[in-house]
CSV table of C-alpha atoms in Angstrom, one decimal:
chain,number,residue,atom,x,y,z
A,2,UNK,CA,7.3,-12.9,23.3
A,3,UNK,CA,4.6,-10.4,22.2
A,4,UNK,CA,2.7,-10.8,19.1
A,5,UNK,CA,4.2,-7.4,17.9
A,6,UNK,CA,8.0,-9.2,18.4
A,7,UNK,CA,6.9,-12.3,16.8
A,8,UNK,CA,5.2,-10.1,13.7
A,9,UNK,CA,8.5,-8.1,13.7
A,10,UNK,CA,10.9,-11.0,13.8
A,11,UNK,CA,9.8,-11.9,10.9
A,12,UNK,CA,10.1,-8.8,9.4
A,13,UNK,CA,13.5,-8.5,10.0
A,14,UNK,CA,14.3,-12.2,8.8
A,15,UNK,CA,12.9,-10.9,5.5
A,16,UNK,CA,15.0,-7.5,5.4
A,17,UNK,CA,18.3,-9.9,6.1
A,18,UNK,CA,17.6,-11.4,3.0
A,19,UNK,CA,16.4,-7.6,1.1
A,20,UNK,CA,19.4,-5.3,2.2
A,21,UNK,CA,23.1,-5.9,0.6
A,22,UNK,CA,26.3,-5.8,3.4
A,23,UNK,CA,27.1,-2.8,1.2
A,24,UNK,CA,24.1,-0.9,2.2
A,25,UNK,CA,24.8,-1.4,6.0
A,26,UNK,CA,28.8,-1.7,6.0
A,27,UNK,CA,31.6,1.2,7.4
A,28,UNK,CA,33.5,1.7,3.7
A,29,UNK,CA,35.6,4.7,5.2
A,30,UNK,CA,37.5,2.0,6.8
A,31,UNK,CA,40.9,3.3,8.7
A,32,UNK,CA,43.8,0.8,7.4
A,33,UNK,CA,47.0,-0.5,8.4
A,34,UNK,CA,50.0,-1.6,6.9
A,35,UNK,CA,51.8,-4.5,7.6
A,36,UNK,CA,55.5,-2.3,8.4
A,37,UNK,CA,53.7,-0.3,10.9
A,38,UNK,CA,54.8,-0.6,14.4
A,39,UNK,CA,52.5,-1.8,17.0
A,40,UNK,CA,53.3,1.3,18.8
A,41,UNK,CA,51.4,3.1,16.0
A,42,UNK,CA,48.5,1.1,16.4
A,43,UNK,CA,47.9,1.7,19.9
A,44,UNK,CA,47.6,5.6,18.8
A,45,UNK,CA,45.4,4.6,15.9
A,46,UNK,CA,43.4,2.6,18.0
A,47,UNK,CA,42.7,5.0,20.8
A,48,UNK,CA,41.9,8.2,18.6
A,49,UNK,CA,39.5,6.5,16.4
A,50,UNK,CA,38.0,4.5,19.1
A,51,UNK,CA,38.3,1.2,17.4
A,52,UNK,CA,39.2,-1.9,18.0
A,53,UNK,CA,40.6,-3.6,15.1
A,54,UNK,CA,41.5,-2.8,11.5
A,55,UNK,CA,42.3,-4.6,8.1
A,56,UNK,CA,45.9,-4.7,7.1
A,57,UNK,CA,46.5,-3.6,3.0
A,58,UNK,CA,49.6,-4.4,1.2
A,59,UNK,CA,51.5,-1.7,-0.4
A,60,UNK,CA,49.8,-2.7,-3.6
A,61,UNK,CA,46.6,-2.2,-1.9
A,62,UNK,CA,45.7,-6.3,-1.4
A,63,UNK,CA,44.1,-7.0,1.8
A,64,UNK,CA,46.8,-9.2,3.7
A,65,UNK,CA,45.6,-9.6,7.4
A,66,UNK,CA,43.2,-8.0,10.4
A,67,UNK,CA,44.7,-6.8,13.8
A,68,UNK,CA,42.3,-6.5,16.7
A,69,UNK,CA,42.4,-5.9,20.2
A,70,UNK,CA,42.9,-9.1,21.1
A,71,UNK,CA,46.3,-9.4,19.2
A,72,UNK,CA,47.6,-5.7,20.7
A,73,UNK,CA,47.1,-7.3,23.6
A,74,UNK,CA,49.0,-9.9,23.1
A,75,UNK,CA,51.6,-7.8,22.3
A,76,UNK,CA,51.4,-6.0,25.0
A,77,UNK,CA,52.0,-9.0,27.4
A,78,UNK,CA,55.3,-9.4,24.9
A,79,UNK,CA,56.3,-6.0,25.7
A,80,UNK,CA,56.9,-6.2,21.8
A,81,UNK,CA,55.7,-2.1,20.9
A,82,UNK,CA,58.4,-2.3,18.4
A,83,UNK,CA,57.3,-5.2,16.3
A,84,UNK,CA,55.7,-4.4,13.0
A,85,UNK,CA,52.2,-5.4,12.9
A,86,UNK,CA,53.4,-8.4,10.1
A,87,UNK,CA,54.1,-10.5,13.4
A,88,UNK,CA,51.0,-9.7,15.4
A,89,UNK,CA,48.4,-9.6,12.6
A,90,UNK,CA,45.8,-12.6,12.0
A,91,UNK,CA,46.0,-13.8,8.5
A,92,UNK,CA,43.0,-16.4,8.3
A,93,UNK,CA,40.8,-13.9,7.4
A,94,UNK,CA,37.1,-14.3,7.3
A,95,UNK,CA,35.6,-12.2,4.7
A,96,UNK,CA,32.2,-11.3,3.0
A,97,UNK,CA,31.1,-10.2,-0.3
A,98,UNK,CA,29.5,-6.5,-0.2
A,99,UNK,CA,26.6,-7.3,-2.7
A,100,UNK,CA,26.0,-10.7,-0.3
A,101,UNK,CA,22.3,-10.2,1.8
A,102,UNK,CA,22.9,-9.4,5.7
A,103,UNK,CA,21.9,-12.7,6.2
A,104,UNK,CA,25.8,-14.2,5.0
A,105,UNK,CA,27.3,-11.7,7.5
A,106,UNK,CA,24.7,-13.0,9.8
A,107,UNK,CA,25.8,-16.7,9.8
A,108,UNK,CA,29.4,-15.7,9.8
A,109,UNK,CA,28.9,-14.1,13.0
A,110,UNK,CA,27.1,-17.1,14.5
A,111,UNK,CA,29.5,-19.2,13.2
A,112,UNK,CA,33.0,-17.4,14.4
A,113,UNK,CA,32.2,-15.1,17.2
A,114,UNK,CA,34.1,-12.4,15.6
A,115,UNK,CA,33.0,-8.7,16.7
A,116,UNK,CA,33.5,-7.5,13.3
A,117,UNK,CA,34.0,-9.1,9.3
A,118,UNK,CA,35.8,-7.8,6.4
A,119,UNK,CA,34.1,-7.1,3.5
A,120,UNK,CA,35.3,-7.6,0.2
A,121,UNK,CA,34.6,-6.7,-3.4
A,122,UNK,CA,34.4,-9.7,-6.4
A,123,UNK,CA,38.1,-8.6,-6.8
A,124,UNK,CA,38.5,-9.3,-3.1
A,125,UNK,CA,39.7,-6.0,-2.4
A,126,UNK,CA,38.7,-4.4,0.9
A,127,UNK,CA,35.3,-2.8,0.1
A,128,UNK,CA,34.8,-2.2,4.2
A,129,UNK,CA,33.9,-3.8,7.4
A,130,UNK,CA,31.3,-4.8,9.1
A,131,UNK,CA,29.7,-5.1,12.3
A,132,UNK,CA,27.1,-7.0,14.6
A,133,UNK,CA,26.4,-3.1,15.1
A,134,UNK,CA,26.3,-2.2,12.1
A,135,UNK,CA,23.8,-4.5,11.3
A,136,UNK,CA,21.4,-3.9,14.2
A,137,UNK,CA,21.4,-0.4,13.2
A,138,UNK,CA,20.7,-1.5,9.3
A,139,UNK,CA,17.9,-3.6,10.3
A,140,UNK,CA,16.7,-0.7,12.7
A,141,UNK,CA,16.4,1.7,10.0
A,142,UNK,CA,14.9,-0.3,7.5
A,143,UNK,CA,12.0,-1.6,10.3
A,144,UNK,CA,11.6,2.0,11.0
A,145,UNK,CA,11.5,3.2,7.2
A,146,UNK,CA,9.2,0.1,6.2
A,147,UNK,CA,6.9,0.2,9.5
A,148,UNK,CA,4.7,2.6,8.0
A,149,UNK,CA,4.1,1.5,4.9
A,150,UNK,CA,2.0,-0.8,3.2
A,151,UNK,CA,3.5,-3.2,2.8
A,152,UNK,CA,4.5,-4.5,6.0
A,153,UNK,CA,0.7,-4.0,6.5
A,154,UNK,CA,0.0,-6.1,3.7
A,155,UNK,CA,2.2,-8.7,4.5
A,156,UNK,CA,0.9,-9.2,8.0
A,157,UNK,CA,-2.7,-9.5,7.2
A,158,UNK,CA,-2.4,-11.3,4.2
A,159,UNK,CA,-1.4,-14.3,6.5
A,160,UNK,CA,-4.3,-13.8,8.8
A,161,UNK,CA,-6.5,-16.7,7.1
A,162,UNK,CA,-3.5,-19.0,7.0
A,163,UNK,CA,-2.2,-18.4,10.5
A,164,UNK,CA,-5.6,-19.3,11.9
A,165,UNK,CA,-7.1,-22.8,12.0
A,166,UNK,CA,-11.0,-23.6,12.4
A,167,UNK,CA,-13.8,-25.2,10.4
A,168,UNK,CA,-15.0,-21.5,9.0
A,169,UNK,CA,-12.8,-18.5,10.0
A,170,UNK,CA,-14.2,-15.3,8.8
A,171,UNK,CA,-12.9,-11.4,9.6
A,172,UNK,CA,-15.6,-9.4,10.2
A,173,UNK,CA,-15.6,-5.2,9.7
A,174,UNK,CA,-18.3,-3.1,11.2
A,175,UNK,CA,-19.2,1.0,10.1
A,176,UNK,CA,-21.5,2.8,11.6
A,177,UNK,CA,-23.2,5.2,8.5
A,178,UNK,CA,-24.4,8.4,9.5
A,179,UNK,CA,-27.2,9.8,7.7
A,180,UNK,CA,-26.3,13.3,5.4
A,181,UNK,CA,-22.3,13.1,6.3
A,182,UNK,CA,-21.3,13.4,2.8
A,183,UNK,CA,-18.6,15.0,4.1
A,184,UNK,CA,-17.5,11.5,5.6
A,185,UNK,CA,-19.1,9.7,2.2
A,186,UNK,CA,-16.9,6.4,1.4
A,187,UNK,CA,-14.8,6.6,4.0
A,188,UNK,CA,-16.1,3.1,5.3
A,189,UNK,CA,-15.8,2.1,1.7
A,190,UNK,CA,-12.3,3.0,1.4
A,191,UNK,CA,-11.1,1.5,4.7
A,192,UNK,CA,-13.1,-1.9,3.5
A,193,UNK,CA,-11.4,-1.9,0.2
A,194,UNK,CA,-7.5,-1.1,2.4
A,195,UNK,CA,-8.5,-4.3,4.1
A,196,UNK,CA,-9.3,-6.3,1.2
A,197,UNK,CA,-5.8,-5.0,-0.7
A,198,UNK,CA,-4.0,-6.0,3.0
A,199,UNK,CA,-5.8,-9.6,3.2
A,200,UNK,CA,-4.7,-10.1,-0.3
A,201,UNK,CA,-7.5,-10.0,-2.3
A,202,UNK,CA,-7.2,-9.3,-5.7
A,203,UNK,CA,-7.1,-5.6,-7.5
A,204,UNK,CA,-10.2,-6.8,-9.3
A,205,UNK,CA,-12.4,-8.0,-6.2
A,206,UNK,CA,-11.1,-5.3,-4.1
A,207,UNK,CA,-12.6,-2.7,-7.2
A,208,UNK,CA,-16.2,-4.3,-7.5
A,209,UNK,CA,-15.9,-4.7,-4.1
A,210,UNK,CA,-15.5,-1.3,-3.2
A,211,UNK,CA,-17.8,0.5,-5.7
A,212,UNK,CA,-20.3,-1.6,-4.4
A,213,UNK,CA,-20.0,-0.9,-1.1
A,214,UNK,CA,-19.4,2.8,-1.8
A,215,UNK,CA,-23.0,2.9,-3.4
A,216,UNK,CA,-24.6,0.9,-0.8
A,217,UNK,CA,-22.9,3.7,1.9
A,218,UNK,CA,-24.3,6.5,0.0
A,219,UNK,CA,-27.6,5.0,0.0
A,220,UNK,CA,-27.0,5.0,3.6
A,221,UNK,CA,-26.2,8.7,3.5
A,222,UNK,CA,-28.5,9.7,1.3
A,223,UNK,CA,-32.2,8.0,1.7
A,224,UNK,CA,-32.3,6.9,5.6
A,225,UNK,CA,-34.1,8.5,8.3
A,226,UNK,CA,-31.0,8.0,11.1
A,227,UNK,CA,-28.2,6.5,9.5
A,228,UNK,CA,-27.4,2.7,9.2
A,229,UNK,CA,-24.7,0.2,9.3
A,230,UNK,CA,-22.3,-2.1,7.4
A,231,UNK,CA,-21.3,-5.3,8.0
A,232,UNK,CA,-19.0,-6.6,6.1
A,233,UNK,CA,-17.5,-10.6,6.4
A,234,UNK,CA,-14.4,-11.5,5.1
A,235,UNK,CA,-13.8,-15.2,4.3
A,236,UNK,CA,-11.4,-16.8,2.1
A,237,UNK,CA,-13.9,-18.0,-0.2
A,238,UNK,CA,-16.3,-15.1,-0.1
A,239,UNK,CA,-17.2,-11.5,1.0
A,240,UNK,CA,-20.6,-11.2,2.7
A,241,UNK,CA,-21.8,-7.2,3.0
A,242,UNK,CA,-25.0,-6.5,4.7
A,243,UNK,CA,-25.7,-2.6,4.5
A,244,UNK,CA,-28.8,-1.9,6.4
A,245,UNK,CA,-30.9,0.2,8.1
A,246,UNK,CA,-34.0,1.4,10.3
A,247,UNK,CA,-35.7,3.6,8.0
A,248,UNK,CA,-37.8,4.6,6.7
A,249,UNK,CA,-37.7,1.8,4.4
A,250,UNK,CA,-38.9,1.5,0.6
A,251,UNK,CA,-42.0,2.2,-0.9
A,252,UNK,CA,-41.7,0.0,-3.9
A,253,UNK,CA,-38.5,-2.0,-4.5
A,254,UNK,CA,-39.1,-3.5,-7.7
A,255,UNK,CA,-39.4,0.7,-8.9
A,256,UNK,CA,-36.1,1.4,-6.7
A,257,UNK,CA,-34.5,-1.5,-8.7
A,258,UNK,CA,-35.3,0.2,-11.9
A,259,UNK,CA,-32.6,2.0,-14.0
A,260,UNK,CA,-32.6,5.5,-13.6
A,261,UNK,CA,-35.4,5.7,-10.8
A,262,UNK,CA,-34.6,7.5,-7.6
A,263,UNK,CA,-36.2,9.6,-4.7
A,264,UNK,CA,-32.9,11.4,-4.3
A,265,UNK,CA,-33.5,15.6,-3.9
A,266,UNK,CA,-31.8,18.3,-5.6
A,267,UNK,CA,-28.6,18.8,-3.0
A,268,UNK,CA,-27.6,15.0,-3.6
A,269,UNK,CA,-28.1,15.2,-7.3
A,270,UNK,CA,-25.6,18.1,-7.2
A,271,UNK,CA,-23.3,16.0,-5.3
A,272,UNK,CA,-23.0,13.9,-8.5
A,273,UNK,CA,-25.8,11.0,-7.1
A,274,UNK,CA,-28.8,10.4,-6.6
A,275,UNK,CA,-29.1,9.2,-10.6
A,276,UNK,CA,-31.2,6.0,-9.8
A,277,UNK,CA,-28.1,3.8,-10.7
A,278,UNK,CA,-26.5,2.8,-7.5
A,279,UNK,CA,-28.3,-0.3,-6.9
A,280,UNK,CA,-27.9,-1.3,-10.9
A,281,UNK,CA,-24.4,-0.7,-10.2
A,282,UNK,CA,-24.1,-2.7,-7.4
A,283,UNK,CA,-26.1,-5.6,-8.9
A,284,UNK,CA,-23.2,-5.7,-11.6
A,285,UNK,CA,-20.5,-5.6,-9.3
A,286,UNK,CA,-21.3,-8.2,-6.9
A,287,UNK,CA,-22.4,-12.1,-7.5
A,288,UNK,CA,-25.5,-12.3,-5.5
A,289,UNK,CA,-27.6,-9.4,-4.3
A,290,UNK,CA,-31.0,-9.6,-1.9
A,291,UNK,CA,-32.9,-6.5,-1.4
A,292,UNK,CA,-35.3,-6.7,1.3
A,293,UNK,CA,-37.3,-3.7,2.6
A,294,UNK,CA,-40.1,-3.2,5.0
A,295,UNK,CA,-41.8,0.4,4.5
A,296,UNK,CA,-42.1,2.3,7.4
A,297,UNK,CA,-39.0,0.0,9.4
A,298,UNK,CA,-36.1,-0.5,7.4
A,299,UNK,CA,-33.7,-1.8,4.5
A,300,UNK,CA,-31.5,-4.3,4.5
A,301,UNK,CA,-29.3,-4.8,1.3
A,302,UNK,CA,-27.2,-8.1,1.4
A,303,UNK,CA,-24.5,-8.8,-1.4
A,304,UNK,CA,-22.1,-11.3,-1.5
A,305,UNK,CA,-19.1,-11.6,-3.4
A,306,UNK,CA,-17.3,-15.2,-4.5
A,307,UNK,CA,-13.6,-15.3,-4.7
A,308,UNK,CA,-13.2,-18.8,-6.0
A,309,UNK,CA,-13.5,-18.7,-9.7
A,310,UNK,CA,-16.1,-21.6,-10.2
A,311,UNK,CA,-18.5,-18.8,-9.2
A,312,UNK,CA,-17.6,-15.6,-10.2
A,313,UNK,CA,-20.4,-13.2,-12.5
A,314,UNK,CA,-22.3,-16.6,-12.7
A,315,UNK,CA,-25.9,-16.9,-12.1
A,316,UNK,CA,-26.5,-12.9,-10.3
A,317,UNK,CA,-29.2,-13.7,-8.3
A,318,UNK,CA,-31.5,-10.1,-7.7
A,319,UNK,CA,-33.6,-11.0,-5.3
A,320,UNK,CA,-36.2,-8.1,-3.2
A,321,UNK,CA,-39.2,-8.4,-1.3
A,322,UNK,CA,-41.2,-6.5,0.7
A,323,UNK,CA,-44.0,-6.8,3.8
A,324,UNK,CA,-46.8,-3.9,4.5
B,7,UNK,CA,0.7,8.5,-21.7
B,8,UNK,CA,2.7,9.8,-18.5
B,9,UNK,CA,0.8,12.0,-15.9
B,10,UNK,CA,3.6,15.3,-16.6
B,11,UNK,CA,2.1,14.8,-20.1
B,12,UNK,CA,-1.5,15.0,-19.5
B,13,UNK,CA,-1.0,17.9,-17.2
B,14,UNK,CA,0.7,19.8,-20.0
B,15,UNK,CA,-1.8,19.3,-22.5
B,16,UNK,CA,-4.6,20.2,-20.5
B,17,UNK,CA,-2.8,23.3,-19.0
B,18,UNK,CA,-3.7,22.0,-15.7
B,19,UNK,CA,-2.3,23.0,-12.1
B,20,UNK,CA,-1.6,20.1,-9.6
B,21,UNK,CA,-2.9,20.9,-6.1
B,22,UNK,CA,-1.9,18.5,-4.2
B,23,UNK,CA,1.9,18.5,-3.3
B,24,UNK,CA,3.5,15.1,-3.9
B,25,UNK,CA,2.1,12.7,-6.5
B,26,UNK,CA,3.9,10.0,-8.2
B,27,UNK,CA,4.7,11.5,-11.5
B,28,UNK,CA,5.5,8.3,-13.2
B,29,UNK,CA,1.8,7.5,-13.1
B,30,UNK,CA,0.6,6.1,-16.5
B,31,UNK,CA,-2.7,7.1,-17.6
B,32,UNK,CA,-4.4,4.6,-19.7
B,33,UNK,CA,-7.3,6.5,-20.8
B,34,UNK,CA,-9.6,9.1,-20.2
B,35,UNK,CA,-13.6,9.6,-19.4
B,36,UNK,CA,-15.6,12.3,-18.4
B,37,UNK,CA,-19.0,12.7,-16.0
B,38,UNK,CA,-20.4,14.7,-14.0
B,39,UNK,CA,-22.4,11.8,-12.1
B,40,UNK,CA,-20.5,9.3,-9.7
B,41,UNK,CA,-22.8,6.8,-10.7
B,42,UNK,CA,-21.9,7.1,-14.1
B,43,UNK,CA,-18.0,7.0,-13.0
B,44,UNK,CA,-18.6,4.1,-11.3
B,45,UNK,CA,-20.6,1.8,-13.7
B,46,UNK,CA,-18.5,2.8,-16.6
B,47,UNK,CA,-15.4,3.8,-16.1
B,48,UNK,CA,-12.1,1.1,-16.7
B,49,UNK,CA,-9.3,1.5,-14.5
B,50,UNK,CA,-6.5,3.6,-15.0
B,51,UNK,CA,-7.9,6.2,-16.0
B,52,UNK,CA,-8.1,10.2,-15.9
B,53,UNK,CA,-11.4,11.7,-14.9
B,54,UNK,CA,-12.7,15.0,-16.2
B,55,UNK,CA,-15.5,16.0,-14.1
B,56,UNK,CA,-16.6,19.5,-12.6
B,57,UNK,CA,-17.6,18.1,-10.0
B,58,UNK,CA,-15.5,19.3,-6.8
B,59,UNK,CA,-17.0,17.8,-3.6
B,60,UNK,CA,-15.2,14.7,-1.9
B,61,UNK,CA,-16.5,12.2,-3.4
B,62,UNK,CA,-15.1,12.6,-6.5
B,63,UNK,CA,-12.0,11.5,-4.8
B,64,UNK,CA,-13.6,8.8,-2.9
B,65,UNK,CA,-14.9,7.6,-6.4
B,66,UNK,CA,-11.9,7.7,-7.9
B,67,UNK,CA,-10.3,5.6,-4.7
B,68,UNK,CA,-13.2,2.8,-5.7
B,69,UNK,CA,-13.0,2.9,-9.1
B,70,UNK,CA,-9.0,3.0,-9.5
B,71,UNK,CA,-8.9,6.0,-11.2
B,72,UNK,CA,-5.4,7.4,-11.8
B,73,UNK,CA,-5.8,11.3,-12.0
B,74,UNK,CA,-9.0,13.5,-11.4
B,75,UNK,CA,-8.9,16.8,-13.5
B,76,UNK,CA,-11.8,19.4,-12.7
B,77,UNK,CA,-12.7,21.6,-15.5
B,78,UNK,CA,-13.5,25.3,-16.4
B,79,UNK,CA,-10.7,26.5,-13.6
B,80,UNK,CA,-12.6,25.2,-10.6
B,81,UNK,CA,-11.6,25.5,-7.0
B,82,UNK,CA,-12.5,22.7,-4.6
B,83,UNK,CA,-13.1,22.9,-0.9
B,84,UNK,CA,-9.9,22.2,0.9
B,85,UNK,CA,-12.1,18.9,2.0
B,86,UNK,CA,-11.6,17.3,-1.5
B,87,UNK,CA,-7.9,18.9,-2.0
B,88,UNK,CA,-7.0,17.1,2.3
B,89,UNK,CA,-8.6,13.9,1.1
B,90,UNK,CA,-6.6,14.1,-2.3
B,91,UNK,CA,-3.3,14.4,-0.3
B,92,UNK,CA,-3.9,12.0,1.7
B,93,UNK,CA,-4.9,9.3,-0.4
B,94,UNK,CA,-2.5,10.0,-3.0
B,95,UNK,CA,-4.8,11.2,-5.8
B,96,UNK,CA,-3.6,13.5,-7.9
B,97,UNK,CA,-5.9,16.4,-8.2
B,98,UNK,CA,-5.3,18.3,-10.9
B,99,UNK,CA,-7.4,21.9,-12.0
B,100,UNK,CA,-7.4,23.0,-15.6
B,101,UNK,CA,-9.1,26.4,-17.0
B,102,UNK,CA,-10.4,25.0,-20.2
B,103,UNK,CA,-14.2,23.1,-20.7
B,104,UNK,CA,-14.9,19.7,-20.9
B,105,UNK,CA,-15.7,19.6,-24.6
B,106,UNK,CA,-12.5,20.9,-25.3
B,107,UNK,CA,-10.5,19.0,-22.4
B,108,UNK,CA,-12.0,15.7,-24.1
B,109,UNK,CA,-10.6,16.5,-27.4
B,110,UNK,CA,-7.4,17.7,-27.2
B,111,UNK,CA,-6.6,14.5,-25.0
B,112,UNK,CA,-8.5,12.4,-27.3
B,113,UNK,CA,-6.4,14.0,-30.5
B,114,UNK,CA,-3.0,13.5,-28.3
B,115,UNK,CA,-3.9,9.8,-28.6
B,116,UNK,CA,-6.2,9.1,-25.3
B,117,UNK,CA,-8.4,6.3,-25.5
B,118,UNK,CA,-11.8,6.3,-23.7
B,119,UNK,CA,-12.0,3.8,-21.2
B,120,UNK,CA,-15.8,4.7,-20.6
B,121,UNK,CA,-17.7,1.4,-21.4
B,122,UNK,CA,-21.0,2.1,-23.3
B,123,UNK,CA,-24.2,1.4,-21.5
B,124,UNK,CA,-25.3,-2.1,-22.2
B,125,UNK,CA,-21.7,-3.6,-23.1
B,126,UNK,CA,-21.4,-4.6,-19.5
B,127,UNK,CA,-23.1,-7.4,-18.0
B,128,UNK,CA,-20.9,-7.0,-14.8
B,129,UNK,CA,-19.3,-4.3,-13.7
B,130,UNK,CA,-15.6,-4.0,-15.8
B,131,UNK,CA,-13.4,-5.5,-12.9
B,132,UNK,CA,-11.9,-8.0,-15.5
């Protein structure tokens, strides 16, 4: 088995238990009645290529099922003439239509019938269904819910359980290219899609992101050749290292400050550049290290804890720099 | 108040083509710097900026913004309107100024969710 199957199968475990019979069911059942000749039922059977069909009362009360198996039986009697009261099965194994698939399912298993009635709280015939029916149910829901989120979500959010070890972490890598603000917090976006699919909280997934999203822009904006982000994902904590290999910073304790920045003209239009993305990272994240070495490179390391004994305590700013 | 609301009051055009118009804004602010977006604004909320480059989008993607509504009738490149569309922000154009954008959606009962500088010790994520 594949890791896709084994992914899907439990997909489709799930969606037994999420769609209703009466999503997935035939309700324009054809029906018989008990007078009916047998005769009749050969005719009905071959022109609407079926192979078995309730039986109604007069009144309309569901009364018995004939399938192949008992035309054939027939047959062997040479008994054409009979009405179907003598052929018809009358232990009837039936379903509620607002059951899950999942009922239908285990009445399948357990009674190797091609095909089950299904009933209404009134137990009136509400239609039938069959293992067909149900493979193409399941189909169409797989195929409708593939693409979404959620199935995405639901997969990675058991990554960290799935996996035993002493220290698992997940670990994303983006490579920044310097002036593509056309291409600006796309990184930043697909980090905080992971985090939402691991399961991380809307609120860690936010100051996770508009940190990030600054510390890619700084990327964009200030170095010589582009940089990189590195981002670990653990179930305790979110490491981000955003660095680069030029040309460094003059003075970080003045880059720290509110409101200072080197940024030109073009990025201020772009609506940055206003000497508040590293403030605004510092609020966003729990522990932050700028380290800089003019004329080399910038690293900036944040760190974010998801386990609440930490979280917004003790924000530790922390820069240095070597000439 | 509900997104088809909003729209309304500000006289706005939607340009992107499907949007989720049961979307419930909580709030409004209004900048023209993403930095300022980003360190004040509370999620939820509409954005009034006249800033039409992609970013604004991808700030409103970090910063959980539920609308984006440029001001004074501008046109973005199709690069903001593509990334709009594709992540589901609705991006909406309205001919009037910000001044007046900000009060009549203030005086239709909007609250500001822009934090004031200095009230926030972290960034608003709780």
């Amino acid at each position: 088995m594949t890791d896709e199957e084994a992914e899907n199968i439990s997909r489709v475990e799930e969606l037994a238990y999420e769609i209703k019979i009466s999503e997935v069911m035939n309700a324009s059942t054809i029906t018989l009645t008990p007078d009916m000749h047998m005769s009749e039922v050969v005719e009905i059977f071959r022109k609407n290529r079926i192979s078995g069909a309730p039986v109604l009362s007069s009144t309309g009360n569901l009364v018995g099922i004939l399938s192949m198996e008992d035309l054939i039986r027939c047959l062997i009697d040479s008994d054409l003439k009979a009405s179907i009261n003598k052929y018809m099965t009358t232990k009837l194994i039936t379903v509620l239509n607002t059951d899950p698939l999942v009922e239908a399912l285990k009445k399948f298993v357990a009674t190797n019938y091609g095909r089950l009635l299904v009933v209404d709280k009134e137990q009136k015939l509400a239609g039938i269904i069959t293992k067909g029916d149900i493979n193409r149910g399941l189909l169409s829901a797989l195929e409708y819910d593939f693409q979404t989120e959620e199935v995405k979500k639901y997969r990675a959010s058991h990554l960290f359980d799935d996996i035993e070890s002493n220290r698992t972490s997940l670990i994303l890598r983006y490579q920044i290219k310097q002036g593509d603000f056309t291409h600006g917090g796309q990184a930043s976006s697909n980090i905080k899609r992971a985090l939402i699919r691991l399961g991380a909280s809307k609120q860690i997934a936010r100051r996770c992101g508009i940190a990030v999203y600054e510390a890619e822009m700084n990327l964009i904006i200030h170095t010589t050749e582009g940089g990189a982000m590195r981002v670990e994902i653990e179930t305790n904590q979110i490491t981000i290292d955003a660095y680069d290999s030029g040309p460094g910073i003059k003075d970080v304790q003045l880059a720290l400050k509110a409101g200072f920045s080197t940024a030109n003209e073009s990025v201020r239009e772009m609506g940055f550049g206003a000497g508040m993305g590293l403030i605004n990272i510092s609020r966003c994240v729990d522990q932050m290290k700028l380290d800089s070495v003019y004329g080399k490179g910038t690293r900036l390391k944040m760190r974010l804890f998801l386990d609440h004994d930490h979280s917004n305590s003790g924000l530790e700013i922390d820069s240095e720099e070597r000439n | 108040m509900n997104i088809l609301e909003l729209i309304s009051i500000v006289n706005g055009k939607v340009l992107i083509s499907n949007f989720d118009s049961n979307v419930e804004i909580l709030g409004g602010c209004g900048a023209d710097l993403m930095s300022d977006v980003l360190a004040s604004i509370e999620p939820g909320a509409v954005l009034l900026t006249g800033l039409c480059n992609p970013q604004v989008i991808r700030t409103a993607l970090m910063a959980d913004v539920a609308a984006v509504v440029l001001v004074r009738g501008k046109k973005p490149p199709e690069a903001t309107i593509t990334l709009a569309q594709e992540e589901g922000i609705p991006l909406i154009t309205s001919p009037l100024g910000m001044f007046e954008l900000c009060g009549r959606l203030h005086r239709a009962g909007l609250p500001s969710l822009e934090k004031e500088v200095g009230s926030h010790q972290v960034c608003g994520c709780e």
